[in-house]
Structure formats: structure tokens, C-alpha cells
mmCIF file of C-alpha atoms in Angstrom:
data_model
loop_
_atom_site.group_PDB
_atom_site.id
_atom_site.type_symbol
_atom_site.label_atom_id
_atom_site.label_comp_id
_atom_site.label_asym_id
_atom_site.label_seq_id
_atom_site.Cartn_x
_atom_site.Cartn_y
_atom_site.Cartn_z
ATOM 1 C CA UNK U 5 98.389 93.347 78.579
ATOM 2 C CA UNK U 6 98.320 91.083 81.860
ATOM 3 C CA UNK U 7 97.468 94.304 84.056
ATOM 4 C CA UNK U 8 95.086 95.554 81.608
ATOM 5 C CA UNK U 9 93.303 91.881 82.124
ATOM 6 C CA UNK U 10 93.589 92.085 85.272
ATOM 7 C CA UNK U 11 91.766 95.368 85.681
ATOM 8 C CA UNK U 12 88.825 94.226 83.825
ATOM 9 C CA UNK U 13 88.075 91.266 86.342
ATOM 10 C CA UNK U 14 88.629 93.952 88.910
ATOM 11 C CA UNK U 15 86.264 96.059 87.414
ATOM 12 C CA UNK U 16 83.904 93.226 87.171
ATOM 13 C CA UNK U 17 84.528 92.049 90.470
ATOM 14 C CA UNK U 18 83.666 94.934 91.873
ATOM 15 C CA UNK U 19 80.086 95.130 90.514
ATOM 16 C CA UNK U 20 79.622 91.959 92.683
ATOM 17 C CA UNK U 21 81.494 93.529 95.972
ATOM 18 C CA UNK U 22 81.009 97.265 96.547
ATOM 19 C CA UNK U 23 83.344 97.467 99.230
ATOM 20 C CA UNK U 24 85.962 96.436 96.929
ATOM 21 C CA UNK U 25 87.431 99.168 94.829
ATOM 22 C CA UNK U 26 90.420 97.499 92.943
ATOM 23 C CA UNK U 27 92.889 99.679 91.859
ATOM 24 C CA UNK U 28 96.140 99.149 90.018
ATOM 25 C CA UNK U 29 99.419 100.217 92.578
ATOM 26 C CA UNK U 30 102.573 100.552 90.807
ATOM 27 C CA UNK U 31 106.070 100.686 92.774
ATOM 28 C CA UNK U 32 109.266 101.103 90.274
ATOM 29 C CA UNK U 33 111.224 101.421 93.311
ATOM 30 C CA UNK U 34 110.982 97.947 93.909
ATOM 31 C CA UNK U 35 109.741 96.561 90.434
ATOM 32 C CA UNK U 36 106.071 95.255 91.183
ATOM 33 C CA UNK U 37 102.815 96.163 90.163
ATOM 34 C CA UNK U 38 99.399 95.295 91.711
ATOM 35 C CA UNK U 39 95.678 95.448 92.265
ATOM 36 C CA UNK U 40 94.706 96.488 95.858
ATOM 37 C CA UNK U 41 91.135 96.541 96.920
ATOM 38 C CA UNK U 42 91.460 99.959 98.385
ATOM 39 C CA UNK U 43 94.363 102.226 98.634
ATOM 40 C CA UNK U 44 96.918 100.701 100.724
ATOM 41 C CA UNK U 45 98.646 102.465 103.618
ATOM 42 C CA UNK U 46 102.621 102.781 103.262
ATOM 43 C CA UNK U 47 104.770 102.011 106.243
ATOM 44 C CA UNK U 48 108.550 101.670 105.768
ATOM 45 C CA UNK U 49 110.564 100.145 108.885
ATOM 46 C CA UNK U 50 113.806 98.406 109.814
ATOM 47 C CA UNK U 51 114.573 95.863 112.212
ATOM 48 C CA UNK U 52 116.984 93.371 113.057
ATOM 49 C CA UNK U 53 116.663 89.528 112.542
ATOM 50 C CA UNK U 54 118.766 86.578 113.829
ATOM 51 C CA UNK U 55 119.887 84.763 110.968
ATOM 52 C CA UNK U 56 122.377 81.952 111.253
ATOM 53 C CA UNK U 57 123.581 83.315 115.315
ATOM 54 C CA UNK U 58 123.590 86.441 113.486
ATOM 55 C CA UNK U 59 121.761 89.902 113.431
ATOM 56 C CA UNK U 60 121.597 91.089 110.362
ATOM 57 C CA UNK U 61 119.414 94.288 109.728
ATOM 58 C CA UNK U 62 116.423 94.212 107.107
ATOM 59 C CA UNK U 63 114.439 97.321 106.097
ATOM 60 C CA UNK U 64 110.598 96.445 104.936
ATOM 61 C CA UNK U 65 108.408 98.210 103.443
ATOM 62 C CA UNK U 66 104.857 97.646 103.556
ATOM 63 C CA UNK U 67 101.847 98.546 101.408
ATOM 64 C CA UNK U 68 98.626 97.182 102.987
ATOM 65 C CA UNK U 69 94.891 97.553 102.235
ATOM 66 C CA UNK U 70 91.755 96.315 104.623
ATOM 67 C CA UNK U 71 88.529 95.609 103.658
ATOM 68 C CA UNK U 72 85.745 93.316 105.797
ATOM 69 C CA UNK U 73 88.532 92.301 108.855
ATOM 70 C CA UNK U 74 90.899 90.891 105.320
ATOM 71 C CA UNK U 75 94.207 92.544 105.404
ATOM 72 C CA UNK U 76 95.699 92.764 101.778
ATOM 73 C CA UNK U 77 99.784 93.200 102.287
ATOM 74 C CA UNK U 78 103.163 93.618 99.903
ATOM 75 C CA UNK U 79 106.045 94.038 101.922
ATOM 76 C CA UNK U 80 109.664 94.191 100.312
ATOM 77 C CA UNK U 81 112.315 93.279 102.642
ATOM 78 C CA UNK U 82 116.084 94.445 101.544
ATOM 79 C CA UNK U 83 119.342 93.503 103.619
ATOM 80 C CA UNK U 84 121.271 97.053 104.706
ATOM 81 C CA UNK U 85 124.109 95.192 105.284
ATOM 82 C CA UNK U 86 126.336 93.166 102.343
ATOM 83 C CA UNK U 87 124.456 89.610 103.207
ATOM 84 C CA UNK U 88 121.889 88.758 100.228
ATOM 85 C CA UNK U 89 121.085 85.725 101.479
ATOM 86 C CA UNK U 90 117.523 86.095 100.806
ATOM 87 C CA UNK U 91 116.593 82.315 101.120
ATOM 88 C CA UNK U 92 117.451 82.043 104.483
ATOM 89 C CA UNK U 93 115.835 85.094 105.147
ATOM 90 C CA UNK U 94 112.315 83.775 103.215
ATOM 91 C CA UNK U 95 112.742 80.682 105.531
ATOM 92 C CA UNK U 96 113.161 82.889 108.847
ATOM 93 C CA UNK U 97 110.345 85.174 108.185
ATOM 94 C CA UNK U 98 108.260 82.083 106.943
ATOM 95 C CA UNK U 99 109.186 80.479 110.720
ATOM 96 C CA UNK U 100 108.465 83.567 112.323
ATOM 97 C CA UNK U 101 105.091 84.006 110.703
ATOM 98 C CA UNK U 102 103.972 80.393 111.417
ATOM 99 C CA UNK U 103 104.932 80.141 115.304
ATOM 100 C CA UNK U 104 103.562 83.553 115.945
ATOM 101 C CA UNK U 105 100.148 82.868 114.755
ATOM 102 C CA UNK U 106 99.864 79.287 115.477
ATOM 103 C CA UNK U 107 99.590 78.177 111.972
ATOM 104 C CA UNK U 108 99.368 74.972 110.232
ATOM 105 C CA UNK U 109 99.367 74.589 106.566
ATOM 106 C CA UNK U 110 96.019 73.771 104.878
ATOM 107 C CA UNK U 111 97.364 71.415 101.953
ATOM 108 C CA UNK U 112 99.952 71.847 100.292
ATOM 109 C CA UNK U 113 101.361 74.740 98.064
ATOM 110 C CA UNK U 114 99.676 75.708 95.183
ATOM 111 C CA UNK U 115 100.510 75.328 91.684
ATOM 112 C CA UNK U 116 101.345 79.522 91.540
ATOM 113 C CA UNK U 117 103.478 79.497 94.115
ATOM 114 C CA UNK U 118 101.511 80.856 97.039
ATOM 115 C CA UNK U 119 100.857 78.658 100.758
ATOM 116 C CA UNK U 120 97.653 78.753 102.696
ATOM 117 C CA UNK U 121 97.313 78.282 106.432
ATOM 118 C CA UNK U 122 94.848 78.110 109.524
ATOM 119 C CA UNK U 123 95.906 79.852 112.638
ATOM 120 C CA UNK U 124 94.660 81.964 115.724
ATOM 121 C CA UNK U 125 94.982 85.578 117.030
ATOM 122 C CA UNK U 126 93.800 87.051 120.404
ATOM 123 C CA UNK U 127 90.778 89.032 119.337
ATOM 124 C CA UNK U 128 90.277 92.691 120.134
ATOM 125 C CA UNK U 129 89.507 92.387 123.721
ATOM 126 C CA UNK U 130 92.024 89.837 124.571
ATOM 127 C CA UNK U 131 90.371 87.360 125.980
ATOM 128 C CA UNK U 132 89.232 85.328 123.214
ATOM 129 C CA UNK U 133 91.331 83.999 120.310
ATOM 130 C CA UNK U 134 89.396 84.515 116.652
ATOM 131 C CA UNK U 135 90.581 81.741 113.691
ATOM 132 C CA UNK U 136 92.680 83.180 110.751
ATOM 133 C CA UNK U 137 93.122 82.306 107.584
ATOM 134 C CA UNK U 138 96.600 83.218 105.773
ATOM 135 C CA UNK U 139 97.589 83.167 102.076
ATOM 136 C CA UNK U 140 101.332 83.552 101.720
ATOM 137 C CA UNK U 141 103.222 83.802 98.558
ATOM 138 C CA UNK U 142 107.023 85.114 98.121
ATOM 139 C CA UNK U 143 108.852 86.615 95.333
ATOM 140 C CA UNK U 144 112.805 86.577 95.062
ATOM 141 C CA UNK U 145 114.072 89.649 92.937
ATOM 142 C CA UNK U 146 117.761 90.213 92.390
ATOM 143 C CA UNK U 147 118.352 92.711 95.550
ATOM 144 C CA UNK U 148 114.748 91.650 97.741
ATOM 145 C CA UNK U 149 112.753 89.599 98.991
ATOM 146 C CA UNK U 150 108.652 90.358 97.879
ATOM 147 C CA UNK U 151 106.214 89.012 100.676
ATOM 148 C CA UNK U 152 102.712 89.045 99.258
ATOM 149 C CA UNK U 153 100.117 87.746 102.169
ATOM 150 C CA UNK U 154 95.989 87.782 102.781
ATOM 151 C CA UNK U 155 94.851 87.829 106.163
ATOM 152 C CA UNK U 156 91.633 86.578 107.141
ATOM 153 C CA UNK U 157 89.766 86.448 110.527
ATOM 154 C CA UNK U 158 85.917 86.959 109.490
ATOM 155 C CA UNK U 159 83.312 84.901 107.769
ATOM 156 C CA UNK U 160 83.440 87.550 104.658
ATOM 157 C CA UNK U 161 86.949 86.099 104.113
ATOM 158 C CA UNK U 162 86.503 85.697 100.242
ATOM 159 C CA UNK U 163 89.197 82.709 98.903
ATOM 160 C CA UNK U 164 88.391 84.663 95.333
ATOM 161 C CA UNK U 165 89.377 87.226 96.623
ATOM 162 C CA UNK U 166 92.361 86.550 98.221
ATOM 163 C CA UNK U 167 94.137 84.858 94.922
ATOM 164 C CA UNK U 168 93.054 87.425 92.896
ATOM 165 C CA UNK U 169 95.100 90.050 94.405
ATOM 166 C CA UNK U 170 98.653 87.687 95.128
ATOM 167 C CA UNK U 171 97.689 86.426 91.238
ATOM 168 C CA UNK U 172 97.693 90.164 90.435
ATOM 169 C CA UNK U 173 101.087 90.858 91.721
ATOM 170 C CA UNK U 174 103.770 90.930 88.852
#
């Protein structure tokens, strides 16, 4: 019933943004269900994160969708080793994500669960850095860790937009 609302605002969402195309993505794998604004890439990787003096290795997988410079991402993140300790690992990827872009939080986090943030990026080129805008929410599951972020970097970034799809993610 909640996806089927949610497709109807996509659908009528999409009458006011063409570029949009909302579709529902379902992943039983890893027990979430979306609405992406195009059909997101897949990219599955693991890599190894200090945790506590210790490396610990993490395999992610990542379903991401662009549309006007606004990256829409899901990544999972599962430990291959016996360590579930996924609240330190939400903190280190949080610490991660806010030192590499430069962030700093823009109020704080909203009633749903989900943080917003200003930052920087080196644009194409290099030479000049281009303002970002990130919405991060996070989603603890018994065996993961569910990473739902909006990236920004354009003056089409659409707010709407952006809590539409982490509000779509169940």
C-alpha cells in the first residue's frame, strides 16, 4: 500500500519533471524497496576499513541513479568477517564522508531520520571547487548497514526531490 502511494506521487511528479522517470527498484537480497528517478547502475565492491586499530573488510553494494548533476545512491554495506558492529561502522563511514567532502551539517537531523549537509568537490577540470549539497540517511538491518544519500552540485538540485526518494526507501 505505501509503495503503491508512493508510485502515484511519482507518477505525478513526473508530469512536472520529464527528466525524472521514477521507477519502483526492488532488492530481496538485501530487503529494501525503492523509487529511483532512472534506472540505477549496480556496482558491487569490497574494501577494507580501519575500525577500532583494526581492518576489518566490508563488501558494498551500490545502486545509483543521476539525473541534472543529482546523484541518487543505496549502498548496503555487510562485514565478511564475524564483526557486526554496524554502529561503529555507520559512525566511520559517516566520518569518512564528512572530512572527504568538507561538509558541515545544515541544521540538525530531521524528524525521518535522514542528515543534510553543505560541502565542496573539485569540479571537472580541477581547478575550481563546485558547492554540494548532501542528504544522508542510514538504515540498520539485522546483518547490514543501508546508506541512502542525494548528492547535489547544480542549481536544479530539487530538496523535493531529494526526500522523496530516501522517504521512498522501505
Amino acid at each position: 500500500m505505501k509503495l503503491a502511494f508512493a508510485i502515484l506521487i511519482a507518477f505525478s511528479l513526473s508530469a512536472c519533471y520529464p527528466t525524472y522517470n521514477w521507477r519502483a527498484v526492488n532488492n530481496e537480497t538485501f530487503s529494501w524497496q525503492a523509487l529511483f528517478p532512472t534506472k540505477p547502475k549496480i556496482v558491487e565492491r569490497s574494501l577494507s576499513v580501519s575500525m577500532e586499530s583494526k581492518e576489518e573488510n566490508i563488501l558494498i553494494n551500490r545502486y545509483s541513479s543521476v539525473v541534472e548533476n543529482t546523484s541518487f545512491v543505496i549502498e548496503t554495506a555487510s562485514f565478511l568477517s564475524k564483526n557486526q558492529n554496524f554502529k561503529l561502522l555507520k559512525k566511520v563511514i559517516d566520518e569518512n564522508l564528512i572530512k572527504n567532502f568538507n561538509l558541515e551539517p545544515l541544521g540538525n537531523e530531521i524528524s525521518n531520520g535522514y542528515k543534510r549537509y553543505r560541502g565542496w568537490i573539485l569540479a571537472g577540470d580541477g581547478s575550481s571547487k563546485r558547492q554540494i549539497t548532501i542528504y544522508c540517511k542510514y538504515i540498520f538491518r539485522e546483518s547490514l548497514l543501508i546508506r541512502v544519500v542525494v548528492i547535489g552540485g547544480s542549481n536544479k538540485f530539487s530538496n523535493e526531490h531529494a526526500v522523496f526518494f530516501i522517504n521512498s526507501v522501505n
